[in-house]
PDB file of C-alpha atoms and ligand atoms in Angstrom:
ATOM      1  CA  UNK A  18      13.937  -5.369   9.010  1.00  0.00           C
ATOM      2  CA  UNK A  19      10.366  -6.102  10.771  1.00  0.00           C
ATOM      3  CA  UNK A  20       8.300  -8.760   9.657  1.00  0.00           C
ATOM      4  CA  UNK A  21       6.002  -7.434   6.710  1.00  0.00           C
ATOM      5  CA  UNK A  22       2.056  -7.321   8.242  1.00  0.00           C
ATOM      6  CA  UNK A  23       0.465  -8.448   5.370  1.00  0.00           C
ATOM      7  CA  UNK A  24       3.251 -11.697   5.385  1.00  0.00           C
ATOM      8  CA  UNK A  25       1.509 -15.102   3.978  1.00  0.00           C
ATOM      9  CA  UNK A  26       1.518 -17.466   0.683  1.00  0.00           C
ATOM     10  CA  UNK A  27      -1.359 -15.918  -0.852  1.00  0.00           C
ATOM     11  CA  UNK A  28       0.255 -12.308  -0.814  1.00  0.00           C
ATOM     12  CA  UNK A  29       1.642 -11.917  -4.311  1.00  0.00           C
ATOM     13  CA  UNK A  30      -1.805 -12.985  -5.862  1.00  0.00           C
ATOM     14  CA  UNK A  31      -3.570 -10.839  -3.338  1.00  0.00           C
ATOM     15  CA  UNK A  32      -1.610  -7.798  -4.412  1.00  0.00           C
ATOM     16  CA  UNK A  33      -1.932  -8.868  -8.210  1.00  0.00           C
ATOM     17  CA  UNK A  34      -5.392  -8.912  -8.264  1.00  0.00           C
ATOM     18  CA  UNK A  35      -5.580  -5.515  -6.153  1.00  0.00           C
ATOM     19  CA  UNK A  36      -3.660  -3.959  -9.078  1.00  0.00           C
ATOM     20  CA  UNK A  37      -5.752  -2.196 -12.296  1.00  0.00           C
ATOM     21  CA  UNK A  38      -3.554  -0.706 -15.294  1.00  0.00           C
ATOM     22  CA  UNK A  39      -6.133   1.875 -15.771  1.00  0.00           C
ATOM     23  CA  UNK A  40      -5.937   3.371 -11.995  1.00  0.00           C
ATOM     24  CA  UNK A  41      -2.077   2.927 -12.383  1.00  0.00           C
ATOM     25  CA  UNK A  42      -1.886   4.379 -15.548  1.00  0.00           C
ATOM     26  CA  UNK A  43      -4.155   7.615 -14.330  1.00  0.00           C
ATOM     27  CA  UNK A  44      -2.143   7.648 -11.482  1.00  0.00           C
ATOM     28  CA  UNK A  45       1.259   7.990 -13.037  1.00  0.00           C
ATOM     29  CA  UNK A  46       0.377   9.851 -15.610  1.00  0.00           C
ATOM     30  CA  UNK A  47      -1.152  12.508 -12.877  1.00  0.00           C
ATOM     31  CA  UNK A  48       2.827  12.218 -11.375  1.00  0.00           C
ATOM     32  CA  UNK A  49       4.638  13.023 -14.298  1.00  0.00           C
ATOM     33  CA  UNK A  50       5.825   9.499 -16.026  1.00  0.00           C
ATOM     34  CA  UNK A  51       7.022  10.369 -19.220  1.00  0.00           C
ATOM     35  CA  UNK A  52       8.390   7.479 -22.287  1.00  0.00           C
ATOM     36  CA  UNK A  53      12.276   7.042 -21.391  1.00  0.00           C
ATOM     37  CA  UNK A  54      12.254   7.642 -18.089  1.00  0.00           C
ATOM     38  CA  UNK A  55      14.618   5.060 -15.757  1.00  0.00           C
ATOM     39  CA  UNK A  56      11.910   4.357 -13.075  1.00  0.00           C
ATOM     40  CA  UNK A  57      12.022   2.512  -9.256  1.00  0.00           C
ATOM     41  CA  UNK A  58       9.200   0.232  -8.412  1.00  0.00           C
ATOM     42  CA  UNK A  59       9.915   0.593  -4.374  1.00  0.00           C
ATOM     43  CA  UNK A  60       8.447  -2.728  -2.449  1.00  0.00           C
ATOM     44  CA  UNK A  61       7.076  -3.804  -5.543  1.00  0.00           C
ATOM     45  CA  UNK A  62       5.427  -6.483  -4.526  1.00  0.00           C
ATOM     46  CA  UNK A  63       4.062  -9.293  -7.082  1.00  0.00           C
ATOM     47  CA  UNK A  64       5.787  -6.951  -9.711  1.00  0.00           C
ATOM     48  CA  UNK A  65       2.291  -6.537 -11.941  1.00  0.00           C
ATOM     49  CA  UNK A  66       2.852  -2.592 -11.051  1.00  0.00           C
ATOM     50  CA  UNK A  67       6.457  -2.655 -12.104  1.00  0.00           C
ATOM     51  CA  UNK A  68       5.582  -3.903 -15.747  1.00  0.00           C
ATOM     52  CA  UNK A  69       2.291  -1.531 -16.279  1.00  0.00           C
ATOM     53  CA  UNK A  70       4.811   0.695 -15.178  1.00  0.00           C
ATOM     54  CA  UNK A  71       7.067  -0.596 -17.718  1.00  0.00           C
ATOM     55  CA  UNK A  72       4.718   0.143 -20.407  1.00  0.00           C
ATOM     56  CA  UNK A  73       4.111   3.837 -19.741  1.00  0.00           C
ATOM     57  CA  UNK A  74       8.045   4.506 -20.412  1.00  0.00           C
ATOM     58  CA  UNK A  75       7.937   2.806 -23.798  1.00  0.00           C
ATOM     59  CA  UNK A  76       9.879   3.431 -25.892  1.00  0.00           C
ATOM     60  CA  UNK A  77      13.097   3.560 -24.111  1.00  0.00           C
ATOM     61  CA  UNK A  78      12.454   3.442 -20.469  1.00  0.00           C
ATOM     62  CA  UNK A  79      13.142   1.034 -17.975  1.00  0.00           C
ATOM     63  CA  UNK A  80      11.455  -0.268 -14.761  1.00  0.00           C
ATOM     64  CA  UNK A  81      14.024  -2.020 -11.419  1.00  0.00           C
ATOM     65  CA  UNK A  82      10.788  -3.698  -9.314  1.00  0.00           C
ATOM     66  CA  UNK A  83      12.455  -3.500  -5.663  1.00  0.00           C
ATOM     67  CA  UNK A  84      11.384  -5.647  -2.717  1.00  0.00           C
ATOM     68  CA  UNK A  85      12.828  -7.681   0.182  1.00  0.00           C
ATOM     69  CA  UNK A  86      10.843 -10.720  -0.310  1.00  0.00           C
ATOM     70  CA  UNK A  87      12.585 -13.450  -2.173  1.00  0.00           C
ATOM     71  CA  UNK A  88       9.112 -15.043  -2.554  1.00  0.00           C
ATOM     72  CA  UNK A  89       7.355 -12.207  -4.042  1.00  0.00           C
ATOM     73  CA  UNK A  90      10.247 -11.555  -6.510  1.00  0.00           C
ATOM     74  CA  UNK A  91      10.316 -14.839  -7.778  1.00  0.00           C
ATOM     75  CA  UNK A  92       6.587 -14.667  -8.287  1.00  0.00           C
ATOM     76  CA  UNK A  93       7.536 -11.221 -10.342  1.00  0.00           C
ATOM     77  CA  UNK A  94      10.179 -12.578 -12.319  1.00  0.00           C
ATOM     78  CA  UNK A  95       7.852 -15.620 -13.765  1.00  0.00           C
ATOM     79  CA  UNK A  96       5.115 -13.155 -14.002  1.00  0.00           C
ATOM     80  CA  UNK A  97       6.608  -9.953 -15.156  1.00  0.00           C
ATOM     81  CA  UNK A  98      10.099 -10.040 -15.945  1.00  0.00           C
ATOM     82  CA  UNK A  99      10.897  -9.217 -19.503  1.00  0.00           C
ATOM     83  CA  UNK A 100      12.784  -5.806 -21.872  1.00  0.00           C
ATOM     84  CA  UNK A 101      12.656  -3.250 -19.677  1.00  0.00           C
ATOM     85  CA  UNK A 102      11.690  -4.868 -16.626  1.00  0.00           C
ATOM     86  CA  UNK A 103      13.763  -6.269 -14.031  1.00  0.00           C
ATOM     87  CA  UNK A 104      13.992  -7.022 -10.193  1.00  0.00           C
ATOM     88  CA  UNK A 105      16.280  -6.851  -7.425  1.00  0.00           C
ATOM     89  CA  UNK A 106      16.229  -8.065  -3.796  1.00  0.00           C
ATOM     90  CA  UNK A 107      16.911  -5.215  -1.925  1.00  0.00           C
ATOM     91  CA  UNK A 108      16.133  -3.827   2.049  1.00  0.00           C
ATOM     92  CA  UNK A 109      15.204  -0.404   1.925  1.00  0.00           C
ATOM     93  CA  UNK A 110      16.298   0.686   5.376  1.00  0.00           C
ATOM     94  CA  UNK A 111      19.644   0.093   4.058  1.00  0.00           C
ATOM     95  CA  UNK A 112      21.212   2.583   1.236  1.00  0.00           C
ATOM     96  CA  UNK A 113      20.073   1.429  -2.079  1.00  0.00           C
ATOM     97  CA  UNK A 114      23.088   3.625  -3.998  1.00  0.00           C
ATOM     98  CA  UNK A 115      23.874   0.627  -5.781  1.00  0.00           C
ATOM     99  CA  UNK A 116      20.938   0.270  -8.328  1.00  0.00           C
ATOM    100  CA  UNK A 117      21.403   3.491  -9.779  1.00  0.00           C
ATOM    101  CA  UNK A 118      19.600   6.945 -10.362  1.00  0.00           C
ATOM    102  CA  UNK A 119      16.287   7.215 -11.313  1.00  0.00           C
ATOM    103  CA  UNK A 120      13.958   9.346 -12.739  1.00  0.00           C
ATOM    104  CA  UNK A 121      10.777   8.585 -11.076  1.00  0.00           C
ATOM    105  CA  UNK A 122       9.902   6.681  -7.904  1.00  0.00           C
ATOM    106  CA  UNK A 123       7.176   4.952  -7.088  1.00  0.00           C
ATOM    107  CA  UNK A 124       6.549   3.447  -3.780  1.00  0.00           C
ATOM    108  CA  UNK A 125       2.686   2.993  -3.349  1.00  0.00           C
ATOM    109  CA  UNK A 126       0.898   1.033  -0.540  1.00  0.00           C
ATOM    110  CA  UNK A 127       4.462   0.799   1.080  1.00  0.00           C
ATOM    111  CA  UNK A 128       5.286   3.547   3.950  1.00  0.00           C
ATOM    112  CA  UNK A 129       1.777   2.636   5.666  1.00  0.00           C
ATOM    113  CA  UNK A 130       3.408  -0.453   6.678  1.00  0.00           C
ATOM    114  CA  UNK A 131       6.493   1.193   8.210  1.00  0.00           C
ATOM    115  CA  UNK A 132       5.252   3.815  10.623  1.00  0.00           C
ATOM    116  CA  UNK A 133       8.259   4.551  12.765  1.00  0.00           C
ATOM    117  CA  UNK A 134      10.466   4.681   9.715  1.00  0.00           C
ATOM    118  CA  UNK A 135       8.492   5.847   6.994  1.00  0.00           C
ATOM    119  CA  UNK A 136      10.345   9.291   7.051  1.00  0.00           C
ATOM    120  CA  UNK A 137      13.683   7.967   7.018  1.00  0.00           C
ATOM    121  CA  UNK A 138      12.843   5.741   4.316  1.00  0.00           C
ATOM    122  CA  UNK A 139      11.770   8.353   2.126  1.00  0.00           C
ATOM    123  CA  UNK A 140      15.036  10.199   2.705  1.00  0.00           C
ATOM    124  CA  UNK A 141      16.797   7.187   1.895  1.00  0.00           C
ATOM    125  CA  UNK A 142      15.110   6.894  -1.630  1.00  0.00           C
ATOM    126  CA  UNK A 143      15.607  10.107  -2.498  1.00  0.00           C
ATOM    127  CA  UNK A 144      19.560   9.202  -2.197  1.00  0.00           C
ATOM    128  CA  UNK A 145      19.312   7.521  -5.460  1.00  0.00           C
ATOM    129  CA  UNK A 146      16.473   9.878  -7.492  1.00  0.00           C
ATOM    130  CA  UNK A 147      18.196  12.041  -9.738  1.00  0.00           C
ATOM    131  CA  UNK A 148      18.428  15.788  -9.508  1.00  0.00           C
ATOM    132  CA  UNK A 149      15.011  17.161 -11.506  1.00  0.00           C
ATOM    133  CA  UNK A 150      13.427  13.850 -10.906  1.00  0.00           C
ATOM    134  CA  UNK A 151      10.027  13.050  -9.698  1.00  0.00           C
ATOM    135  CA  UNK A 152       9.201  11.037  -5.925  1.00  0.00           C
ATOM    136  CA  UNK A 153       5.423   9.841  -5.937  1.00  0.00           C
ATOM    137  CA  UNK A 154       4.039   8.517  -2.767  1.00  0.00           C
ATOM    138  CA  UNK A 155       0.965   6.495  -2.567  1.00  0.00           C
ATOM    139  CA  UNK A 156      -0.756   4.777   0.598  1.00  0.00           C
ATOM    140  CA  UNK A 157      -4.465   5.366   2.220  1.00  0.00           C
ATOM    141  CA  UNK A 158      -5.443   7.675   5.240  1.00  0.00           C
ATOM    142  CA  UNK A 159      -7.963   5.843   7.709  1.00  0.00           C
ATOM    143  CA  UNK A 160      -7.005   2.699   6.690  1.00  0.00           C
ATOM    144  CA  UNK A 161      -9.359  -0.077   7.474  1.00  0.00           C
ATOM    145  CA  UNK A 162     -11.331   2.276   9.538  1.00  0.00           C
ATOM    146  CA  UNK A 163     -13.978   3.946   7.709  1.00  0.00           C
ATOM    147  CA  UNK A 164     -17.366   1.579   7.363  1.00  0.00           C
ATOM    148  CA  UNK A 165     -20.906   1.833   7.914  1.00  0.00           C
ATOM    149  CA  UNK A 166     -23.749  -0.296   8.965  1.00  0.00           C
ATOM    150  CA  UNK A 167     -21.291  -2.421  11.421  1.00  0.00           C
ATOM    151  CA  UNK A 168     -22.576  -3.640  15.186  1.00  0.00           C
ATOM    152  CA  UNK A 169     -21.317  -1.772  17.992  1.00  0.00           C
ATOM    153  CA  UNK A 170     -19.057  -4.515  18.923  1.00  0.00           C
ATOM    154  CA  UNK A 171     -17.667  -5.100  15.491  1.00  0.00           C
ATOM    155  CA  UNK A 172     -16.646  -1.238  15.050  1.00  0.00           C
ATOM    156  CA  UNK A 173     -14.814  -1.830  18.608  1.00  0.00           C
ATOM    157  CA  UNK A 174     -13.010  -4.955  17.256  1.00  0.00           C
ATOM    158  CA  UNK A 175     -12.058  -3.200  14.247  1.00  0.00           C
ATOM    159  CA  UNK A 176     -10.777   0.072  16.218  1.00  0.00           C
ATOM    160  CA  UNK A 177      -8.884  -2.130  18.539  1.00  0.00           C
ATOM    161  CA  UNK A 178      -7.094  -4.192  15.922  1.00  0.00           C
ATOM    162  CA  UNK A 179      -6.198  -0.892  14.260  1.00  0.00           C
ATOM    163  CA  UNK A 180      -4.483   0.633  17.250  1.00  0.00           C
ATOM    164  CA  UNK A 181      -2.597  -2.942  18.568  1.00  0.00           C
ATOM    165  CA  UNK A 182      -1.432  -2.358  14.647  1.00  0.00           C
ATOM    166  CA  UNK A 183       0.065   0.442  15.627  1.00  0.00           C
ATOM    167  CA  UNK A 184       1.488  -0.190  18.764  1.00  0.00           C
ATOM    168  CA  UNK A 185       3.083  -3.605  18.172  1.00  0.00           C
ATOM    169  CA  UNK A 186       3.092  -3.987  13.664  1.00  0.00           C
ATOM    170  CA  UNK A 187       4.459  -0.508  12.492  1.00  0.00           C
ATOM    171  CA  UNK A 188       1.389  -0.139  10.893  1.00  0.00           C
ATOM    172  CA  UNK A 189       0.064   3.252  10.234  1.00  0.00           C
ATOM    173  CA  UNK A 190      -3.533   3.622   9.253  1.00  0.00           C
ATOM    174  CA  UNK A 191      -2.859   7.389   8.795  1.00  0.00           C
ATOM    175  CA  UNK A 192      -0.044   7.369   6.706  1.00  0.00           C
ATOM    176  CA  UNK A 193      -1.527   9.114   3.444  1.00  0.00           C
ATOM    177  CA  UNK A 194      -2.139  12.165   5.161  1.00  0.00           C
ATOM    178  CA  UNK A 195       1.432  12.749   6.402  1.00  0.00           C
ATOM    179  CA  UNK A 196       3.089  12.541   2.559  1.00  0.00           C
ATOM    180  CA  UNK A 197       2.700  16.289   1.587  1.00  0.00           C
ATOM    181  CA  UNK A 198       4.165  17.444   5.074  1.00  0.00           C
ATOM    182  CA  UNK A 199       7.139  15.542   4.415  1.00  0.00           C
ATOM    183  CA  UNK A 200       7.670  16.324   0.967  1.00  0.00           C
ATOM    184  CA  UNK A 201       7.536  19.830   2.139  1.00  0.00           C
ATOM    185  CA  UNK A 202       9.553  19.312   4.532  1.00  0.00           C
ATOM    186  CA  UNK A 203      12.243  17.500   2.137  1.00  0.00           C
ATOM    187  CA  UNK A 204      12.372  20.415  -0.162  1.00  0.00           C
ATOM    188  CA  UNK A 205      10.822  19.024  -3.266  1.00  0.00           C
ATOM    189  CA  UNK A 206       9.153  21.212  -5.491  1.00  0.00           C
ATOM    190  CA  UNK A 207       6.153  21.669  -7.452  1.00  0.00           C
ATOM    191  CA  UNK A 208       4.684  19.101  -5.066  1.00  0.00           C
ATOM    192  CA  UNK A 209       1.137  18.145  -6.119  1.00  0.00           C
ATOM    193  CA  UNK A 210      -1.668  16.373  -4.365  1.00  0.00           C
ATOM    194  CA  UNK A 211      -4.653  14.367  -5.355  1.00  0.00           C
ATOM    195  CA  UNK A 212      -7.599  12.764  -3.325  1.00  0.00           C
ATOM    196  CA  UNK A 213      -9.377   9.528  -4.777  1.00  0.00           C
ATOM    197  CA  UNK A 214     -11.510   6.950  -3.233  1.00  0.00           C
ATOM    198  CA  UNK A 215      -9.602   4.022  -3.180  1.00  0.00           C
ATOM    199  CA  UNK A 216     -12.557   1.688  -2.007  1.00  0.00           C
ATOM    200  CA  UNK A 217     -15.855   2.924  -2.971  1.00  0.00           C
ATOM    201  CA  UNK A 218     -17.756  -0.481  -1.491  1.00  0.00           C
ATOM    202  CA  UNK A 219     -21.979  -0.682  -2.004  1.00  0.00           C
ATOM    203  CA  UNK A 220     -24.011  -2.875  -2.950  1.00  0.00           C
ATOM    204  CA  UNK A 221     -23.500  -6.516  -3.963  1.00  0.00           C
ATOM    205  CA  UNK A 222     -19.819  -7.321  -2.774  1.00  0.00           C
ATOM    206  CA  UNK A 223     -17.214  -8.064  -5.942  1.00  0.00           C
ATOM    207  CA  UNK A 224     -15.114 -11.059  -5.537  1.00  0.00           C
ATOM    208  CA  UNK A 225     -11.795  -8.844  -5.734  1.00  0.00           C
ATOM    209  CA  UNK A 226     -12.751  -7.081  -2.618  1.00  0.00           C
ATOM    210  CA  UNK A 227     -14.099  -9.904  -0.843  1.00  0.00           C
ATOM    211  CA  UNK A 228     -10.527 -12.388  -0.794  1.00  0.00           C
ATOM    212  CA  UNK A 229      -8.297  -8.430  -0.623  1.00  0.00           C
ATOM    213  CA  UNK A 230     -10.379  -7.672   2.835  1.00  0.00           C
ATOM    214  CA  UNK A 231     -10.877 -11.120   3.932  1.00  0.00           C
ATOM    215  CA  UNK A 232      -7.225 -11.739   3.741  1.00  0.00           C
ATOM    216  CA  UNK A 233      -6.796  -8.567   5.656  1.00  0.00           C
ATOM    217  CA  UNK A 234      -9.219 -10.085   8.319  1.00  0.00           C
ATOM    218  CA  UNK A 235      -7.186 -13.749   8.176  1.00  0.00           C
ATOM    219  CA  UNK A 236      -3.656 -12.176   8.180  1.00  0.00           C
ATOM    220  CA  UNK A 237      -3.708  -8.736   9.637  1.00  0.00           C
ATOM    221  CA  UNK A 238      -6.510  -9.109  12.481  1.00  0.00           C
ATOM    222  CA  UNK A 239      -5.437 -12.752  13.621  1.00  0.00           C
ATOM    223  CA  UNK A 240      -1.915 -11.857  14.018  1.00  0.00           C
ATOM    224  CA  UNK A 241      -2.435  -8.209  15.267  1.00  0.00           C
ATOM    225  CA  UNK A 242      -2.555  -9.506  19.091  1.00  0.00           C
ATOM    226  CA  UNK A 243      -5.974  -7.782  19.615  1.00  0.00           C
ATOM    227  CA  UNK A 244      -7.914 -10.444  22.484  1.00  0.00           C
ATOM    228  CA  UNK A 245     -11.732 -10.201  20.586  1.00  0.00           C
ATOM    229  CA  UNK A 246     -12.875 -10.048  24.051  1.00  0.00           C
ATOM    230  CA  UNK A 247     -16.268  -8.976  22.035  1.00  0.00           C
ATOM    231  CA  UNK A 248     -17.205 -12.185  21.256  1.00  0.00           C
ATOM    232  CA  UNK A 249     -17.589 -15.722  22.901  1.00  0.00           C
ATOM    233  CA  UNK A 250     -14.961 -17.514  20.807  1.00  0.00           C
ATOM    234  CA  UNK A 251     -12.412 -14.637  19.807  1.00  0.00           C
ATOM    235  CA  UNK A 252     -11.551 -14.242  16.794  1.00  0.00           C
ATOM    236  CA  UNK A 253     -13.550 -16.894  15.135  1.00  0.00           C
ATOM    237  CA  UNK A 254     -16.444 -14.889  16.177  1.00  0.00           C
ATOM    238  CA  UNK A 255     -15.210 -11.474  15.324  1.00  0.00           C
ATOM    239  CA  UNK A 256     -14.037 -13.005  11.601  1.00  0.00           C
ATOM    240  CA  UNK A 257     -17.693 -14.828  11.312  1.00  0.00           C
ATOM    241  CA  UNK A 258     -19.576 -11.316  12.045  1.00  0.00           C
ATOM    242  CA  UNK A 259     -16.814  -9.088   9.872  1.00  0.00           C
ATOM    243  CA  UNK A 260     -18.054 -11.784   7.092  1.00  0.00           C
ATOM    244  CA  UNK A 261     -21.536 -11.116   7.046  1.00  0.00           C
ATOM    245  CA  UNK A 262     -21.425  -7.762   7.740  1.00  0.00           C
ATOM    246  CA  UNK A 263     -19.545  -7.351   4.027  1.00  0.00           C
ATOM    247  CA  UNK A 264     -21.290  -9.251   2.479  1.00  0.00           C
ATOM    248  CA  UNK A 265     -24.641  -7.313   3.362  1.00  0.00           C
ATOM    249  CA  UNK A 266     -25.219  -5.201   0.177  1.00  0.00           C
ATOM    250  CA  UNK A 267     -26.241  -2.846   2.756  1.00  0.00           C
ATOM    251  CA  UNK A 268     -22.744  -2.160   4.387  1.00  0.00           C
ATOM    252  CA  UNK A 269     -20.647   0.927   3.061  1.00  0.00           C
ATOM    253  CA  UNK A 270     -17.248   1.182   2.991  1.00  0.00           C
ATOM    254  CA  UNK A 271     -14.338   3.445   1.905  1.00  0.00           C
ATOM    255  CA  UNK A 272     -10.860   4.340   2.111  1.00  0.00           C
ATOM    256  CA  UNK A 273      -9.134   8.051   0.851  1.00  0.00           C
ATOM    257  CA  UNK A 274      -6.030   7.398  -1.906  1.00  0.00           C
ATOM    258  CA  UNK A 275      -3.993  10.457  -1.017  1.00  0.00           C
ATOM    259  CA  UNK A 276      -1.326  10.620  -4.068  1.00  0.00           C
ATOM    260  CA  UNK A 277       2.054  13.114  -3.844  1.00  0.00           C
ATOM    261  CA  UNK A 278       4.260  13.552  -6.026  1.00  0.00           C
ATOM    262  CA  UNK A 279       7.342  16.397  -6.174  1.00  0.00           C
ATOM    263  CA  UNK A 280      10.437  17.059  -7.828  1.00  0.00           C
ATOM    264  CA  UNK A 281      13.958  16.699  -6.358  1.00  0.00           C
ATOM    265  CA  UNK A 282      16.030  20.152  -6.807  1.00  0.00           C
ATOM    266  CA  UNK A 283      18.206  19.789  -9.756  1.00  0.00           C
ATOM    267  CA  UNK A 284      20.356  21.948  -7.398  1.00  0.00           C
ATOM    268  CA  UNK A 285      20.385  19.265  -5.216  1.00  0.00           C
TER     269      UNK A 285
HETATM  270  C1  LIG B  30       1.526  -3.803   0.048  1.00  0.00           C
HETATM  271  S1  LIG B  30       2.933  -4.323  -0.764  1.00  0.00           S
HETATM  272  C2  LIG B  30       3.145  -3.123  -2.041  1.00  0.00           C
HETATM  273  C3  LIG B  30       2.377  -3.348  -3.246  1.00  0.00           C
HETATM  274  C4  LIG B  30       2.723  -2.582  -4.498  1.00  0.00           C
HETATM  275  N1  LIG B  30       3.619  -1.461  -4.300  1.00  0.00           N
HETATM  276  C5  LIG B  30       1.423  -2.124  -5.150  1.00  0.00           C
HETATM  277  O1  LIG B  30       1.238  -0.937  -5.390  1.00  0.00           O
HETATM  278  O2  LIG B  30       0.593  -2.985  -5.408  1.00  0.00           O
HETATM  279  C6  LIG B  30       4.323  -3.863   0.234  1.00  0.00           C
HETATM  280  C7  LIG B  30       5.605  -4.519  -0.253  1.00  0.00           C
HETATM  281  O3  LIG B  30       6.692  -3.915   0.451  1.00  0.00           O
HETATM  282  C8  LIG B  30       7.680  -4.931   0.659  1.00  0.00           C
HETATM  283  N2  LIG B  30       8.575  -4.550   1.758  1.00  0.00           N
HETATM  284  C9  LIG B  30       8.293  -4.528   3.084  1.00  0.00           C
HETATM  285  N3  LIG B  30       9.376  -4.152   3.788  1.00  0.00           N
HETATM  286  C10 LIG B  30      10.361  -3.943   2.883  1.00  0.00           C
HETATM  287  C11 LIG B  30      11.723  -3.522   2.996  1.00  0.00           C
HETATM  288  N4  LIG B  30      12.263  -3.284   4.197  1.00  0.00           N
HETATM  289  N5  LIG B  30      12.462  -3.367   1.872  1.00  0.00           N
HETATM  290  C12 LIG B  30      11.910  -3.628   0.635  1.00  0.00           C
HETATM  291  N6  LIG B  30      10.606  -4.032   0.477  1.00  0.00           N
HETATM  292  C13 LIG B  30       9.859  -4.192   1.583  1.00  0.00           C
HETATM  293  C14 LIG B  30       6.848  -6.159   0.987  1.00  0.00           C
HETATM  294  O4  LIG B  30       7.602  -7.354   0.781  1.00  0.00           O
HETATM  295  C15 LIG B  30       5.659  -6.007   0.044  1.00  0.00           C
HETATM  296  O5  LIG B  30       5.819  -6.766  -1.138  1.00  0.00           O
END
């Protein structure tokens, strides 16, 4: 299993405080989760997901949080653990048969990190999502990459640390628009699509997006192997000018939510 990109102490509380039960709610709703429903929380993270999750198959459902980090699953059994809620350590580039069927999955935010595999993956999950149940697949299309009111140099930083993501993290910054191609190609049906702005950012910057995308900045961009040959001390200086440059009120940013959901065969 590669190292996870995003990899550092603060990541459970960065991912908790990413997460809103309204936007989750809309989105799962949109997918098809219905009360009673046995549902997979695929690289569930801090496990805040799993147990809004949780609360949209009441009464009678049940939510299994999955996710390889030991760390972040101990965060999400303090945090979230509780009826109808519960987590498991578990790799999912290896067969997950083991934990079950299910009758929704729900792996947002995940396959961007896993570009080589992300296909595979998906096939894997759908190993253990039961015949007439529902896959929904979450992650961002021009990830990172969409901004205005940036120097010339910084857009060049920011390009280059997106493509040495590529080449040496697994990272894909265009993973969103790839899900529908692949559900297609999978043979699910009724397969349904939806297009939402995940960041919308103007104006005066909140504090929420100011630790999500300096973290990004501290963990992604340091690590990502890109030189910063833009600016006279590296990355202090790229990090310094990516600072001010959100927190202009001026700057704009965004990033497209591409959502897909389908339905196994119940032939299948
Ligand atoms: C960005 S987080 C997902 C956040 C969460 N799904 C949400 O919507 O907020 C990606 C998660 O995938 C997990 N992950 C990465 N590789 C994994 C693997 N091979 N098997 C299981 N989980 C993995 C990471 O540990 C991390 O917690």
């Amino acid at each position: 299993m590669a190292e996870y990109l995003m990899e550092s102490e603060q990541e459970a509380e960065r991912l908790a405080l990413k997460t809103d039960f309204q936007r989750l709610a809309d989105q799962a709703r949109w997918a098809g989760i219905t009360p009673g429903m046995r549902v997979a929380d695929i690289g569930c993270g801090s496990g805040k997901t799993s147990a809004f999750l949780a609360e949209l198959v009441q009464p009678g459902g049940r939510v299994v949080g999955v996710d390889a980090s030991e760390q972040r699953l101990a965060h999400a059994r303090q945090n979230y653990a509780g009826p109808g809620v519960a987590f498991e350590c578990r790799d999912f580039y290896r067969p997950l048969t083991g934990l079950g069927q299910f009758d929704f999955i729900w792996v947002r935010f995940v396959l961007e990190y896993h570009r080589i595999q992300a296909f595979a993956i998906v096939q894997n999950l759908l190993e253990i999502l039961a015949p007439g149940g529902i896959l929904c697949l979450i992650d961002l299309d021009y990830n990172c990459l969409s901004h205005f009111g940036q120097s010339e140099r910084l857009n060049r930083a920011i390009g280059g640390v997106m493509r040495q993501l590529e080449e040496e993290a697994d990272f894909d910054p265009y993973l969103g628009r790839k899900l529908y191609s692949w559900m297609y190609d999978l043979g699910l049906e009724q397969i349904g699509v939806d297009l939402q702005a995940h960041h919308l950012i103007y104006g005066e910057l909140n504090d929420t997006d100011a630790f999500n995308w300096l973290q990004k900045v501290q963990v992604a961009a340091r690590e990502s192997g890109y030189p910063f040959n833009e600016y006279e001390n590296g990355f202090d200086g790229f990090a310094e000018e990516f600072r001010q440059f959100f927190a202009d009120p001026r700057r704009f940013t965004y990033t497209p939510l591409i959502a897909c959901r389908g339905r196994k065969p119940t032939g299948a």
